[in-house]
Amino acid sequence: MMEKILKKVFRYDHFRAGQQPIIEAVLAGQDTVAILPTGGGKSVCYQLPSYLQPDGLTLILSPLLSLIEDQVMQIKSRGERAVAKLTSLETREQKEHILHHLDRLRYLYLSPEQLAVPQIKRRLAEVKINLFVVDEAHCISQWGHEFRTDYAKLGHVRQQLGNPPCLALTATATHQVEQDIIEGLALRQPTRIRHSVNRPEIQLIVKQTEQADKDLVLEEQLKMVERPCVIYTTTRKEAERIAKLVTNAVYYHAGLEAEDRQLIQQQFLHDEIDCLVCTSAFGMGVNKANVRTVIHYTMPATIEAYMQEIGRAGRDGQPSTAILLYAPGDQRLQQFLVEKQYAPSLWIDQVAQGRVQNESFEIIERRFGLNADDPAYRLLKTQLMDGKTRAEIIDWQENRKKIRLRELMQMINYIQNTLCRRSFILNHFGEDPIIQDRCCDNCGTLTLVGPTSHVEQDQLNWRRRLEEVFFSSHHSV
């Protein structure tokens, strides 16, 4: 029966490796952790079971608006209409309409932050949830501790919703991250399905250079690789600067208006743009099968993040390339960002003292000029609300900093490693080394085919296209 639905609904002839056992575990009502490589077809693993279950909702938690929009669009494109999303883009009236008609839905997508909204949580507690899906589940470990604390609360929220069976999906997870996922979601004797993180179609290259020469090296590398291409940067400012340097490139980050982001993403997906320069978080939303090259202009903070990001390439299984540019001192930006994730001692003293004096957080924020939206302050506020003392917060922060800096050192070790890069990564994830063609620059088995492009030179630029879409006097057809 599963094969019939796979063919009829999803138009696939065969399951990919790992999909069938995951679906079988879900249908058996088992909590499941599934680690499949990027491009391994994770969405089928939670979308297909809904056609074999009685009436009920599949609830999908996803970290980014771009990921949610892409998934909803793909589901609707196959003719399924019983899908909705709750995001920052929906109006209050739209959200109320969706919540009032949950019984008509097969799938509901939302972020952990939306799930934390009391009205949404109360309404979901009133309906039958067949499956509680956490996509990109590594974020529980990567972000849940500090950056987006609602990830750390998903296990408790799941209990409030009646403990529906849970499916946690990710492309990369060490055994420690896997354990973080299990504990964070309070999974009960979960089925664990793990496939190799190796992406044999992606060759791995590190180019070490001086900071002053990095733009020139980027330019030279772009002459040697195929497009479509994704270039990762750490900051929005850097993304905008590089996009101006690269022919046919646009930048894509959280500072853009939602309409701009949607249009850029659609143009990239439809080969109207062949180079996207983006920050790491927004790169997660790039679900494009034929990306041939991923370039890191700035180094990621962890090997896990690196594998997630290079996984944007070669999702169609065709030969692809990942290039990381490194200049001495690049790690200092990541070290600075680690420090920025935690409240300084002065904040801890000010806020903790104010709470002892029974002052509200709002009064404390006004008195000391604290930004309520600052992630480091939000984390501090959450910890104080959870009853942690000043000493406990400082001890926890110091321990987390040590972990983050140790992860950063592992990334530097990868860059400076002189042996097989693929084996280094596989060893990091507890896997045995392999030997393959088109491996890495250290193995010397690279293949670079030249700057093939899929974009016609007379394509409209994205901002002019935006003006046409939203402000043209012509009727849409």
PDB file of N, CA and C in Angstrom, residues 45-113:
ATOM      1  N   CYS A  45       8.915  11.149   4.372  1.00  0.00           N
ATOM      2  CA  CYS A  45       8.843  10.304   5.570  1.00  0.00           C
ATOM      3  C   CYS A  45       7.726  10.722   6.519  1.00  0.00           C
ATOM      4  N   TYR A  46       7.351  12.003   6.511  1.00  0.00           N
ATOM      5  CA  TYR A  46       6.229  12.415   7.361  1.00  0.00           C
ATOM      6  C   TYR A  46       4.981  12.768   6.561  1.00  0.00           C
ATOM      7  N   GLN A  47       5.143  13.043   5.272  1.00  0.00           N
ATOM      8  CA  GLN A  47       3.960  13.376   4.481  1.00  0.00           C
ATOM      9  C   GLN A  47       3.189  12.132   4.041  1.00  0.00           C
ATOM     10  N   LEU A  48       3.889  11.067   3.690  1.00  0.00           N
ATOM     11  CA  LEU A  48       3.201   9.863   3.208  1.00  0.00           C
ATOM     12  C   LEU A  48       2.341   9.185   4.283  1.00  0.00           C
ATOM     13  N   PRO A  49       2.814   9.032   5.550  1.00  0.00           N
ATOM     14  CA  PRO A  49       2.001   8.315   6.541  1.00  0.00           C
ATOM     15  C   PRO A  49       0.602   8.876   6.740  1.00  0.00           C
ATOM     16  N   SER A  50       0.409  10.181   6.493  1.00  0.00           N
ATOM     17  CA  SER A  50      -0.911  10.771   6.731  1.00  0.00           C
ATOM     18  C   SER A  50      -1.987  10.180   5.834  1.00  0.00           C
ATOM     19  N   TYR A  51      -1.576   9.596   4.687  1.00  0.00           N
ATOM     20  CA  TYR A  51      -2.546   8.971   3.782  1.00  0.00           C
ATOM     21  C   TYR A  51      -2.921   7.557   4.222  1.00  0.00           C
ATOM     22  N   LEU A  52      -2.225   7.040   5.215  1.00  0.00           N
ATOM     23  CA  LEU A  52      -2.499   5.683   5.707  1.00  0.00           C
ATOM     24  C   LEU A  52      -3.022   5.690   7.133  1.00  0.00           C
ATOM     25  N   GLN A  53      -3.272   6.874   7.675  1.00  0.00           N
ATOM     26  CA  GLN A  53      -3.757   7.001   9.046  1.00  0.00           C
ATOM     27  C   GLN A  53      -5.183   7.535   9.058  1.00  0.00           C
ATOM     28  N   PRO A  54      -5.924   7.270  10.130  1.00  0.00           N
ATOM     29  CA  PRO A  54      -7.265   7.870  10.252  1.00  0.00           C
ATOM     30  C   PRO A  54      -7.147   9.379  10.363  1.00  0.00           C
ATOM     31  N   ASP A  55      -8.289  10.044  10.352  1.00  0.00           N
ATOM     32  CA  ASP A  55      -8.290  11.511  10.403  1.00  0.00           C
ATOM     33  C   ASP A  55      -7.437  12.024  11.550  1.00  0.00           C
ATOM     34  N   GLY A  56      -6.714  13.056  11.292  1.00  0.00           N
ATOM     35  CA  GLY A  56      -5.833  13.643  12.295  1.00  0.00           C
ATOM     36  C   GLY A  56      -4.829  14.542  11.608  1.00  0.00           C
ATOM     37  N   LEU A  57      -4.100  15.286  12.388  1.00  0.00           N
ATOM     38  CA  LEU A  57      -3.212  16.326  11.873  1.00  0.00           C
ATOM     39  C   LEU A  57      -1.753  15.894  11.974  1.00  0.00           C
ATOM     40  N   THR A  58      -0.992  16.178  10.932  1.00  0.00           N
ATOM     41  CA  THR A  58       0.462  16.070  11.003  1.00  0.00           C
ATOM     42  C   THR A  58       0.994  17.478  11.241  1.00  0.00           C
ATOM     43  N   LEU A  59       1.644  17.669  12.387  1.00  0.00           N
ATOM     44  CA  LEU A  59       2.144  18.970  12.807  1.00  0.00           C
ATOM     45  C   LEU A  59       3.644  19.016  12.536  1.00  0.00           C
ATOM     46  N   ILE A  60       4.095  19.984  11.739  1.00  0.00           N
ATOM     47  CA  ILE A  60       5.506  20.046  11.347  1.00  0.00           C
ATOM     48  C   ILE A  60       6.135  21.318  11.886  1.00  0.00           C
ATOM     49  N   LEU A  61       7.134  21.171  12.750  1.00  0.00           N
ATOM     50  CA  LEU A  61       7.896  22.294  13.286  1.00  0.00           C
ATOM     51  C   LEU A  61       9.131  22.486  12.421  1.00  0.00           C
ATOM     52  N   SER A  62       9.297  23.690  11.881  1.00  0.00           N
ATOM     53  CA  SER A  62      10.402  23.976  10.987  1.00  0.00           C
ATOM     54  C   SER A  62      11.027  25.305  11.381  1.00  0.00           C
ATOM     55  N   PRO A  63      12.347  25.466  11.228  1.00  0.00           N
ATOM     56  CA  PRO A  63      13.015  26.632  11.809  1.00  0.00           C
ATOM     57  C   PRO A  63      12.898  27.933  11.043  1.00  0.00           C
ATOM     58  N   LEU A  64      12.643  27.868   9.728  1.00  0.00           N
ATOM     59  CA  LEU A  64      12.710  29.081   8.926  1.00  0.00           C
ATOM     60  C   LEU A  64      11.475  29.267   8.060  1.00  0.00           C
ATOM     61  N   LEU A  65      11.088  30.522   7.905  1.00  0.00           N
ATOM     62  CA  LEU A  65       9.947  30.870   7.062  1.00  0.00           C
ATOM     63  C   LEU A  65      10.156  30.374   5.635  1.00  0.00           C
ATOM     64  N   SER A  66      11.372  30.515   5.125  1.00  0.00           N
ATOM     65  CA  SER A  66      11.634  30.101   3.740  1.00  0.00           C
ATOM     66  C   SER A  66      11.463  28.595   3.570  1.00  0.00           C
ATOM     67  N   LEU A  67      11.863  27.813   4.580  1.00  0.00           N
ATOM     68  CA  LEU A  67      11.673  26.369   4.522  1.00  0.00           C
ATOM     69  C   LEU A  67      10.189  26.016   4.533  1.00  0.00           C
ATOM     70  N   ILE A  68       9.444  26.686   5.408  1.00  0.00           N
ATOM     71  CA  ILE A  68       8.006  26.426   5.522  1.00  0.00           C
ATOM     72  C   ILE A  68       7.298  26.760   4.213  1.00  0.00           C
ATOM     73  N   GLU A  69       7.600  27.927   3.669  1.00  0.00           N
ATOM     74  CA  GLU A  69       6.946  28.339   2.428  1.00  0.00           C
ATOM     75  C   GLU A  69       7.263  27.385   1.284  1.00  0.00           C
ATOM     76  N   ASP A  70       8.498  26.927   1.225  1.00  0.00           N
ATOM     77  CA  ASP A  70       8.903  26.013   0.159  1.00  0.00           C
ATOM     78  C   ASP A  70       8.156  24.689   0.269  1.00  0.00           C
ATOM     79  N   GLN A  71       8.050  24.155   1.486  1.00  0.00           N
ATOM     80  CA  GLN A  71       7.357  22.882   1.678  1.00  0.00           C
ATOM     81  C   GLN A  71       5.868  23.001   1.350  1.00  0.00           C
ATOM     82  N   VAL A  72       5.236  24.073   1.813  1.00  0.00           N
ATOM     83  CA  VAL A  72       3.807  24.262   1.542  1.00  0.00           C
ATOM     84  C   VAL A  72       3.568  24.385   0.044  1.00  0.00           C
ATOM     85  N   MET A  73       4.439  25.116  -0.633  1.00  0.00           N
ATOM     86  CA  MET A  73       4.306  25.288  -2.080  1.00  0.00           C
ATOM     87  C   MET A  73       4.432  23.938  -2.789  1.00  0.00           C
ATOM     88  N   GLN A  74       5.396  23.113  -2.367  1.00  0.00           N
ATOM     89  CA  GLN A  74       5.585  21.808  -3.000  1.00  0.00           C
ATOM     90  C   GLN A  74       4.379  20.897  -2.784  1.00  0.00           C
ATOM     91  N   ILE A  75       3.804  20.935  -1.577  1.00  0.00           N
ATOM     92  CA  ILE A  75       2.629  20.107  -1.300  1.00  0.00           C
ATOM     93  C   ILE A  75       1.451  20.552  -2.164  1.00  0.00           C
ATOM     94  N   LYS A  76       1.242  21.847  -2.255  1.00  0.00           N
ATOM     95  CA  LYS A  76       0.128  22.356  -3.064  1.00  0.00           C
ATOM     96  C   LYS A  76       0.328  22.063  -4.543  1.00  0.00           C
ATOM     97  N   SER A  77       1.589  22.027  -4.983  1.00  0.00           N
ATOM     98  CA  SER A  77       1.866  21.789  -6.400  1.00  0.00           C
ATOM     99  C   SER A  77       1.475  20.383  -6.835  1.00  0.00           C
ATOM    100  N   ARG A  78       1.355  19.462  -5.913  1.00  0.00           N
ATOM    101  CA  ARG A  78       0.916  18.115  -6.287  1.00  0.00           C
ATOM    102  C   ARG A  78      -0.594  17.944  -6.109  1.00  0.00           C
ATOM    103  N   GLY A  79      -1.298  19.051  -5.849  1.00  0.00           N
ATOM    104  CA  GLY A  79      -2.756  19.004  -5.801  1.00  0.00           C
ATOM    105  C   GLY A  79      -3.344  18.869  -4.418  1.00  0.00           C
ATOM    106  N   GLU A  80      -2.522  18.795  -3.375  1.00  0.00           N
ATOM    107  CA  GLU A  80      -3.011  18.671  -2.001  1.00  0.00           C
ATOM    108  C   GLU A  80      -3.358  20.052  -1.462  1.00  0.00           C
ATOM    109  N   ARG A  81      -4.590  20.227  -1.025  1.00  0.00           N
ATOM    110  CA  ARG A  81      -5.028  21.528  -0.528  1.00  0.00           C
ATOM    111  C   ARG A  81      -5.177  21.568   0.994  1.00  0.00           C
ATOM    112  N   ALA A  82      -5.123  20.429   1.640  1.00  0.00           N
ATOM    113  CA  ALA A  82      -5.353  20.376   3.086  1.00  0.00           C
ATOM    114  C   ALA A  82      -4.064  20.663   3.848  1.00  0.00           C
ATOM    115  N   VAL A  83      -3.455  21.804   3.531  1.00  0.00           N
ATOM    116  CA  VAL A  83      -2.196  22.203   4.164  1.00  0.00           C
ATOM    117  C   VAL A  83      -2.261  23.687   4.476  1.00  0.00           C
ATOM    118  N   ALA A  84      -1.680  24.079   5.614  1.00  0.00           N
ATOM    119  CA  ALA A  84      -1.662  25.490   6.002  1.00  0.00           C
ATOM    120  C   ALA A  84      -0.399  25.756   6.802  1.00  0.00           C
ATOM    121  N   LYS A  85      -0.112  27.045   6.977  1.00  0.00           N
ATOM    122  CA  LYS A  85       1.056  27.441   7.764  1.00  0.00           C
ATOM    123  C   LYS A  85       0.669  28.586   8.687  1.00  0.00           C
ATOM    124  N   LEU A  86       1.306  28.622   9.829  1.00  0.00           N
ATOM    125  CA  LEU A  86       1.139  29.712  10.777  1.00  0.00           C
ATOM    126  C   LEU A  86       2.505  30.372  10.938  1.00  0.00           C
ATOM    127  N   THR A  87       2.667  31.546  10.327  1.00  0.00           N
ATOM    128  CA  THR A  87       3.942  32.248  10.361  1.00  0.00           C
ATOM    129  C   THR A  87       3.693  33.731  10.620  1.00  0.00           C
ATOM    130  N   SER A  88       4.754  34.502  10.608  1.00  0.00           N
ATOM    131  CA  SER A  88       4.631  35.942  10.819  1.00  0.00           C
ATOM    132  C   SER A  88       3.950  36.642   9.646  1.00  0.00           C
ATOM    133  N   LEU A  89       3.806  35.950   8.514  1.00  0.00           N
ATOM    134  CA  LEU A  89       3.201  36.567   7.331  1.00  0.00           C
ATOM    135  C   LEU A  89       1.678  36.530   7.353  1.00  0.00           C
ATOM    136  N   GLU A  90       1.091  35.605   8.117  1.00  0.00           N
ATOM    137  CA  GLU A  90      -0.368  35.520   8.159  1.00  0.00           C
ATOM    138  C   GLU A  90      -0.936  36.614   9.064  1.00  0.00           C
ATOM    139  N   THR A  91      -2.058  37.190   8.654  1.00  0.00           N
ATOM    140  CA  THR A  91      -2.725  38.190   9.486  1.00  0.00           C
ATOM    141  C   THR A  91      -3.415  37.493  10.658  1.00  0.00           C
ATOM    142  N   ARG A  92      -3.846  38.282  11.609  1.00  0.00           N
ATOM    143  CA  ARG A  92      -4.561  37.718  12.760  1.00  0.00           C
ATOM    144  C   ARG A  92      -5.826  36.990  12.300  1.00  0.00           C
ATOM    145  N   GLU A  93      -6.536  37.581  11.325  1.00  0.00           N
ATOM    146  CA  GLU A  93      -7.764  36.962  10.829  1.00  0.00           C
ATOM    147  C   GLU A  93      -7.461  35.636  10.119  1.00  0.00           C
ATOM    148  N   GLN A  94      -6.387  35.609   9.351  1.00  0.00           N
ATOM    149  CA  GLN A  94      -6.005  34.370   8.667  1.00  0.00           C
ATOM    150  C   GLN A  94      -5.650  33.271   9.667  1.00  0.00           C
ATOM    151  N   LYS A  95      -4.925  33.641  10.701  1.00  0.00           N
ATOM    152  CA  LYS A  95      -4.552  32.658  11.723  1.00  0.00           C
ATOM    153  C   LYS A  95      -5.787  32.112  12.435  1.00  0.00           C
ATOM    154  N   GLU A  96      -6.713  33.004  12.751  1.00  0.00           N
ATOM    155  CA  GLU A  96      -7.942  32.559  13.424  1.00  0.00           C
ATOM    156  C   GLU A  96      -8.743  31.620  12.529  1.00  0.00           C
ATOM    157  N   HIS A  97      -8.768  31.914  11.221  1.00  0.00           N
ATOM    158  CA  HIS A  97      -9.481  31.047  10.278  1.00  0.00           C
ATOM    159  C   HIS A  97      -8.835  29.664  10.237  1.00  0.00           C
ATOM    160  N   ILE A  98      -7.523  29.612  10.174  1.00  0.00           N
ATOM    161  CA  ILE A  98      -6.812  28.327  10.146  1.00  0.00           C
ATOM    162  C   ILE A  98      -7.071  27.546  11.422  1.00  0.00           C
ATOM    163  N   LEU A  99      -6.964  28.207  12.563  1.00  0.00           N
ATOM    164  CA  LEU A  99      -7.167  27.514  13.843  1.00  0.00           C
ATOM    165  C   LEU A  99      -8.600  27.017  13.989  1.00  0.00           C
ATOM    166  N   HIS A 100      -9.550  27.736  13.379  1.00  0.00           N
ATOM    167  CA  HIS A 100     -10.952  27.331  13.465  1.00  0.00           C
ATOM    168  C   HIS A 100     -11.252  26.123  12.576  1.00  0.00           C
ATOM    169  N   HIS A 101     -10.387  25.885  11.561  1.00  0.00           N
ATOM    170  CA  HIS A 101     -10.643  24.799  10.613  1.00  0.00           C
ATOM    171  C   HIS A 101      -9.527  23.750  10.613  1.00  0.00           C
ATOM    172  N   LEU A 102      -8.937  23.525  11.765  1.00  0.00           N
ATOM    173  CA  LEU A 102      -7.856  22.532  11.847  1.00  0.00           C
ATOM    174  C   LEU A 102      -8.326  21.135  11.465  1.00  0.00           C
ATOM    175  N   ASP A 103      -9.608  20.844  11.690  1.00  0.00           N
ATOM    176  CA  ASP A 103     -10.113  19.504  11.394  1.00  0.00           C
ATOM    177  C   ASP A 103     -10.140  19.222   9.891  1.00  0.00           C
ATOM    178  N   ARG A 104      -9.986  20.257   9.065  1.00  0.00           N
ATOM    179  CA  ARG A 104      -9.974  20.070   7.607  1.00  0.00           C
ATOM    180  C   ARG A 104      -8.559  19.867   7.062  1.00  0.00           C
ATOM    181  N   LEU A 105      -7.561  20.010   7.928  1.00  0.00           N
ATOM    182  CA  LEU A 105      -6.176  19.983   7.471  1.00  0.00           C
ATOM    183  C   LEU A 105      -5.537  18.599   7.605  1.00  0.00           C
ATOM    184  N   ARG A 106      -4.628  18.337   6.693  1.00  0.00           N
ATOM    185  CA  ARG A 106      -3.769  17.144   6.779  1.00  0.00           C
ATOM    186  C   ARG A 106      -2.415  17.537   7.382  1.00  0.00           C
ATOM    187  N   TYR A 107      -1.888  18.718   6.959  1.00  0.00           N
ATOM    188  CA  TYR A 107      -0.586  19.183   7.417  1.00  0.00           C
ATOM    189  C   TYR A 107      -0.704  20.619   7.925  1.00  0.00           C
ATOM    190  N   LEU A 108      -0.008  20.907   9.016  1.00  0.00           N
ATOM    191  CA  LEU A 108       0.123  22.276   9.513  1.00  0.00           C
ATOM    192  C   LEU A 108       1.595  22.541   9.821  1.00  0.00           C
ATOM    193  N   TYR A 109       2.142  23.568   9.167  1.00  0.00           N
ATOM    194  CA  TYR A 109       3.536  23.965   9.367  1.00  0.00           C
ATOM    195  C   TYR A 109       3.595  25.209  10.253  1.00  0.00           C
ATOM    196  N   LEU A 110       4.554  25.237  11.152  1.00  0.00           N
ATOM    197  CA  LEU A 110       4.790  26.421  11.971  1.00  0.00           C
ATOM    198  C   LEU A 110       6.160  26.329  12.628  1.00  0.00           C
ATOM    199  N   SER A 111       6.611  27.427  13.209  1.00  0.00           N
ATOM    200  CA  SER A 111       7.899  27.458  13.899  1.00  0.00           C
ATOM    201  C   SER A 111       7.683  27.169  15.379  1.00  0.00           C
ATOM    202  N   PRO A 112       8.737  26.805  16.112  1.00  0.00           N
ATOM    203  CA  PRO A 112       8.595  26.612  17.570  1.00  0.00           C
ATOM    204  C   PRO A 112       8.075  27.861  18.268  1.00  0.00           C
ATOM    205  N   GLU A 113       8.454  29.042  17.766  1.00  0.00           N
ATOM    206  CA  GLU A 113       7.977  30.270  18.386  1.00  0.00           C
ATOM    207  C   GLU A 113       6.472  30.442  18.198  1.00  0.00           C
TER     208      GLU A 113
END
